[in-house]
mmCIF file of C-alpha atoms in Angstrom:
data_model
loop_
_atom_site.group_PDB
_atom_site.id
_atom_site.type_symbol
_atom_site.label_atom_id
_atom_site.label_comp_id
_atom_site.label_asym_id
_atom_site.label_seq_id
_atom_site.Cartn_x
_atom_site.Cartn_y
_atom_site.Cartn_z
ATOM 1 C CA UNK A 17 106.241 -50.690 -31.367
ATOM 2 C CA UNK A 18 106.752 -48.306 -28.439
ATOM 3 C CA UNK A 19 105.868 -49.263 -24.874
ATOM 4 C CA UNK A 20 102.617 -47.314 -25.038
ATOM 5 C CA UNK A 21 101.833 -48.833 -28.414
ATOM 6 C CA UNK A 22 102.355 -52.403 -27.220
ATOM 7 C CA UNK A 23 100.342 -51.721 -24.048
ATOM 8 C CA UNK A 24 97.534 -50.367 -26.199
ATOM 9 C CA UNK A 25 97.721 -53.431 -28.425
ATOM 10 C CA UNK A 26 97.515 -55.786 -25.432
ATOM 11 C CA UNK A 27 94.602 -53.799 -23.981
ATOM 12 C CA UNK A 28 92.719 -53.973 -27.254
ATOM 13 C CA UNK A 29 93.421 -57.592 -28.160
ATOM 14 C CA UNK A 30 93.926 -59.610 -25.009
ATOM 15 C CA UNK A 31 91.676 -58.800 -22.063
ATOM 16 C CA UNK A 32 89.518 -56.126 -23.615
ATOM 17 C CA UNK A 33 85.963 -55.612 -22.466
ATOM 18 C CA UNK A 34 84.001 -55.570 -25.689
ATOM 19 C CA UNK A 35 82.641 -52.142 -26.638
ATOM 20 C CA UNK A 36 78.933 -52.889 -26.264
ATOM 21 C CA UNK A 37 78.115 -49.217 -26.818
ATOM 22 C CA UNK A 38 78.780 -49.837 -30.520
ATOM 23 C CA UNK A 39 75.444 -51.675 -30.850
ATOM 24 C CA UNK A 40 73.562 -48.406 -30.148
ATOM 25 C CA UNK A 41 75.415 -46.426 -32.828
ATOM 26 C CA UNK A 42 73.529 -45.782 -36.110
ATOM 27 C CA UNK A 43 74.133 -48.427 -38.768
ATOM 28 C CA UNK A 44 76.127 -46.176 -41.102
ATOM 29 C CA UNK A 45 78.582 -45.367 -38.284
ATOM 30 C CA UNK A 46 78.782 -49.009 -37.142
ATOM 31 C CA UNK A 47 79.731 -50.167 -40.636
ATOM 32 C CA UNK A 48 82.918 -48.081 -40.424
ATOM 33 C CA UNK A 49 84.127 -50.632 -37.853
ATOM 34 C CA UNK A 50 84.296 -53.357 -40.514
ATOM 35 C CA UNK A 51 87.806 -52.027 -41.197
ATOM 36 C CA UNK A 52 88.775 -51.658 -37.533
ATOM 37 C CA UNK A 53 92.113 -53.395 -36.859
ATOM 38 C CA UNK A 54 90.959 -54.448 -33.373
ATOM 39 C CA UNK A 55 88.857 -57.668 -33.344
ATOM 40 C CA UNK A 56 86.693 -56.729 -30.307
ATOM 41 C CA UNK A 57 85.030 -53.979 -32.349
ATOM 42 C CA UNK A 58 84.410 -56.352 -35.258
ATOM 43 C CA UNK A 59 83.043 -58.972 -32.835
ATOM 44 C CA UNK A 60 80.489 -56.493 -31.472
ATOM 45 C CA UNK A 61 79.582 -55.508 -35.017
ATOM 46 C CA UNK A 62 79.115 -59.208 -35.871
ATOM 47 C CA UNK A 63 76.691 -59.533 -32.934
ATOM 48 C CA UNK A 64 74.323 -56.988 -34.535
ATOM 49 C CA UNK A 65 71.460 -58.362 -36.593
ATOM 50 C CA UNK A 66 70.672 -55.488 -38.966
ATOM 51 C CA UNK A 67 73.737 -55.522 -41.207
ATOM 52 C CA UNK A 68 73.572 -55.576 -45.001
ATOM 53 C CA UNK A 69 74.612 -58.676 -46.971
ATOM 54 C CA UNK A 70 77.961 -57.158 -47.991
ATOM 55 C CA UNK A 71 78.879 -56.664 -44.302
ATOM 56 C CA UNK A 72 77.929 -60.254 -43.456
ATOM 57 C CA UNK A 73 80.098 -61.508 -46.290
ATOM 58 C CA UNK A 74 83.076 -59.595 -44.865
ATOM 59 C CA UNK A 75 82.416 -60.813 -41.324
ATOM 60 C CA UNK A 76 81.914 -64.421 -42.449
ATOM 61 C CA UNK A 77 85.432 -64.249 -43.907
ATOM 62 C CA UNK A 78 87.059 -62.240 -41.109
ATOM 63 C CA UNK A 79 90.599 -63.385 -40.185
ATOM 64 C CA UNK A 80 89.545 -63.629 -36.523
ATOM 65 C CA UNK A 81 87.766 -66.921 -35.772
ATOM 66 C CA UNK A 82 85.731 -65.379 -32.941
ATOM 67 C CA UNK A 83 84.417 -62.643 -35.244
ATOM 68 C CA UNK A 84 83.263 -65.351 -37.648
ATOM 69 C CA UNK A 85 81.710 -67.242 -34.704
ATOM 70 C CA UNK A 86 79.729 -64.160 -33.630
ATOM 71 C CA UNK A 87 78.529 -63.598 -37.202
ATOM 72 C CA UNK A 88 77.378 -67.223 -37.399
ATOM 73 C CA UNK A 89 74.980 -66.587 -34.534
ATOM 74 C CA UNK A 90 72.571 -64.687 -36.755
ATOM 75 C CA UNK A 91 69.335 -66.542 -37.547
ATOM 76 C CA UNK A 92 69.880 -66.574 -41.314
ATOM 77 C CA UNK A 93 73.539 -67.670 -41.334
ATOM 78 C CA UNK A 94 74.050 -69.779 -44.480
ATOM 79 C CA UNK A 95 74.609 -73.524 -44.068
ATOM 80 C CA UNK A 96 77.891 -73.381 -46.037
ATOM 81 C CA UNK A 97 79.245 -70.671 -43.694
ATOM 82 C CA UNK A 98 78.340 -72.738 -40.621
ATOM 83 C CA UNK A 99 79.964 -75.889 -41.984
ATOM 84 C CA UNK A 100 83.104 -73.995 -42.998
ATOM 85 C CA UNK A 101 83.299 -72.477 -39.517
ATOM 86 C CA UNK A 102 83.137 -75.882 -37.840
ATOM 87 C CA UNK A 103 85.839 -77.175 -40.184
ATOM 88 C CA UNK A 104 88.000 -74.156 -39.299
ATOM 89 C CA UNK A 105 87.527 -74.344 -35.553
ATOM 90 C CA UNK A 106 86.307 -77.808 -34.722
ATOM 91 C CA UNK A 107 83.129 -78.033 -32.698
ATOM 92 C CA UNK A 108 84.249 -75.072 -30.608
ATOM 93 C CA UNK A 109 82.777 -76.928 -27.668
ATOM 94 C CA UNK A 110 83.542 -74.055 -25.298
ATOM 95 C CA UNK A 111 81.317 -71.708 -27.279
ATOM 96 C CA UNK A 112 77.601 -71.643 -26.616
ATOM 97 C CA UNK A 113 75.406 -72.506 -28.311
ATOM 98 C CA UNK A 114 77.429 -74.972 -30.374
ATOM 99 C CA UNK A 115 77.414 -74.163 -34.082
ATOM 100 C CA UNK A 116 76.104 -77.630 -34.950
ATOM 101 C CA UNK A 117 72.914 -76.726 -33.049
ATOM 102 C CA UNK A 118 72.202 -73.718 -35.272
ATOM 103 C CA UNK A 119 68.918 -74.416 -37.126
ATOM 104 C CA UNK A 120 70.641 -73.845 -40.478
ATOM 105 C CA UNK A 121 73.565 -76.177 -39.800
ATOM 106 C CA UNK A 122 73.545 -78.979 -42.425
ATOM 107 C CA UNK A 123 73.246 -81.869 -39.969
ATOM 108 C CA UNK A 124 73.172 -84.376 -42.831
ATOM 109 C CA UNK A 125 76.831 -83.423 -43.402
ATOM 110 C CA UNK A 126 77.981 -84.440 -39.899
ATOM 111 C CA UNK A 127 78.988 -87.982 -40.848
ATOM 112 C CA UNK A 128 81.390 -86.567 -43.480
ATOM 113 C CA UNK A 129 83.436 -85.089 -40.612
ATOM 114 C CA UNK A 130 84.354 -88.570 -39.346
ATOM 115 C CA UNK A 131 87.208 -88.921 -41.857
ATOM 116 C CA UNK A 132 88.788 -85.516 -41.257
ATOM 117 C CA UNK A 133 92.487 -85.581 -40.297
ATOM 118 C CA UNK A 134 91.791 -83.141 -37.430
ATOM 119 C CA UNK A 135 90.540 -85.067 -34.354
ATOM 120 C CA UNK A 136 88.496 -82.055 -33.156
ATOM 121 C CA UNK A 137 86.552 -82.192 -36.417
ATOM 122 C CA UNK A 138 86.244 -86.004 -36.359
ATOM 123 C CA UNK A 139 84.640 -85.622 -32.947
ATOM 124 C CA UNK A 140 81.924 -83.391 -34.417
ATOM 125 C CA UNK A 141 80.624 -86.383 -36.407
ATOM 126 C CA UNK A 142 79.446 -87.876 -33.101
ATOM 127 C CA UNK A 143 76.807 -85.119 -32.935
ATOM 128 C CA UNK A 144 74.855 -87.117 -35.541
ATOM 129 C CA UNK A 145 72.485 -89.371 -33.548
ATOM 130 C CA UNK A 146 71.887 -91.658 -36.539
ATOM 131 C CA UNK A 147 75.570 -92.164 -37.293
ATOM 132 C CA UNK A 148 75.947 -95.439 -39.238
ATOM 133 C CA UNK A 149 77.533 -98.372 -37.428
ATOM 134 C CA UNK A 150 80.506 -98.521 -39.810
ATOM 135 C CA UNK A 151 81.351 -94.871 -39.056
ATOM 136 C CA UNK A 152 81.022 -95.449 -35.307
ATOM 137 C CA UNK A 153 83.281 -98.492 -35.625
ATOM 138 C CA UNK A 154 86.004 -96.324 -37.182
ATOM 139 C CA UNK A 155 85.667 -93.725 -34.435
ATOM 140 C CA UNK A 156 85.734 -96.456 -31.776
ATOM 141 C CA UNK A 157 89.313 -97.321 -32.775
ATOM 142 C CA UNK A 158 90.475 -93.711 -33.134
ATOM 143 C CA UNK A 159 93.931 -92.918 -31.769
ATOM 144 C CA UNK A 160 92.366 -90.257 -29.517
ATOM 145 C CA UNK A 161 90.805 -91.722 -26.366
ATOM 146 C CA UNK A 162 88.336 -88.827 -26.064
ATOM 147 C CA UNK A 163 86.912 -89.731 -29.492
ATOM 148 C CA UNK A 164 86.607 -93.387 -28.436
ATOM 149 C CA UNK A 165 84.810 -92.161 -25.286
ATOM 150 C CA UNK A 166 82.367 -90.269 -27.512
ATOM 151 C CA UNK A 167 81.759 -93.438 -29.512
ATOM 152 C CA UNK A 168 81.131 -95.300 -26.258
ATOM 153 C CA UNK A 169 78.355 -92.956 -25.201
ATOM 154 C CA UNK A 170 76.811 -92.607 -28.670
ATOM 155 C CA UNK A 171 73.096 -93.557 -28.746
ATOM 156 C CA UNK A 172 73.558 -95.570 -31.949
ATOM 157 C CA UNK A 173 76.358 -97.771 -30.589
ATOM 158 C CA UNK A 174 75.608 -101.454 -31.097
ATOM 159 C CA UNK A 175 76.023 -104.046 -28.315
ATOM 160 C CA UNK A 176 78.980 -105.548 -30.231
ATOM 161 C CA UNK A 177 80.694 -102.163 -30.469
ATOM 162 C CA UNK A 178 80.135 -101.511 -26.769
ATOM 163 C CA UNK A 179 81.585 -104.932 -25.916
ATOM 164 C CA UNK A 180 84.663 -103.996 -27.944
ATOM 165 C CA UNK A 181 84.986 -100.688 -26.070
ATOM 166 C CA UNK A 182 84.684 -102.470 -22.713
ATOM 167 C CA UNK A 183 88.119 -103.930 -23.501
ATOM 168 C CA UNK A 184 89.687 -100.524 -24.315
ATOM 169 C CA UNK A 185 92.974 -99.631 -22.615
ATOM 170 C CA UNK A 186 91.567 -96.288 -21.432
ATOM 171 C CA UNK A 187 89.404 -96.719 -18.286
ATOM 172 C CA UNK A 188 87.265 -93.694 -19.183
ATOM 173 C CA UNK A 189 86.368 -95.275 -22.532
ATOM 174 C CA UNK A 190 85.337 -98.417 -20.640
ATOM 175 C CA UNK A 191 83.238 -96.298 -18.246
ATOM 176 C CA UNK A 192 81.392 -94.604 -21.128
ATOM 177 C CA UNK A 193 80.667 -97.926 -22.845
ATOM 178 C CA UNK A 194 79.515 -99.498 -19.569
ATOM 179 C CA UNK A 195 77.118 -96.595 -18.936
ATOM 180 C CA UNK A 196 75.573 -96.674 -22.413
ATOM 181 C CA UNK A 197 71.889 -97.736 -22.223
ATOM 182 C CA UNK A 198 72.402 -99.812 -25.401
ATOM 183 C CA UNK A 199 74.634 -102.234 -23.482
ATOM 184 C CA UNK A 200 72.715 -105.501 -23.002
ATOM 185 C CA UNK A 201 71.561 -106.362 -19.491
ATOM 186 C CA UNK A 202 73.722 -109.502 -19.467
ATOM 187 C CA UNK A 203 76.849 -107.431 -20.101
ATOM 188 C CA UNK A 204 75.884 -105.026 -17.343
ATOM 189 C CA UNK A 205 75.438 -107.923 -14.910
ATOM 190 C CA UNK A 206 78.805 -109.353 -15.933
ATOM 191 C CA UNK A 207 80.482 -105.986 -15.226
ATOM 192 C CA UNK A 208 78.861 -105.835 -11.784
ATOM 193 C CA UNK A 209 79.877 -109.439 -11.010
ATOM 194 C CA UNK A 210 83.460 -108.791 -12.067
ATOM 195 C CA UNK A 211 83.533 -105.696 -9.888
ATOM 196 C CA UNK A 212 82.062 -107.653 -6.977
ATOM 197 C CA UNK A 213 79.360 -105.007 -6.534
#
């Protein structure tokens, strides 16, 4: 690739201001951008809401994760597409709104994420407020401290589980468990006494 070609590629794929003007173009012209090699154009196309089903199918399977994320923002995004997107990109916590908050997201499937080999996906299971105790217990001994922290702040954590997390080697896990409203008053008093507060 020549110098100009590589500069053009960087401009179009790295720090490119998305071409918002594309949203005002007639639908038939916009659809030509489904085949555009530059993801920013496909991302803008995926942010439109008047595309035909065939276009949504292409965008839901786009090689660029952010294009798929934009497409998932439509009100009628299918549940299977949303679940697949979370499995492909974890919770994508930096994106807003989170995909698991989409009205069509199959929230009853959240607990199934707890056994995924990818820790980012295991973490998504903690979005289920009614997560069963046995699932929370598995997440509370996860090798990743940030997952144990999530278990410590979970609203369904039992007093016994919180007591276990109070003995965790990671001080931030202990902090989350100590701040959980499910922790019995006696345990809270003991923490304050031990801290001489």
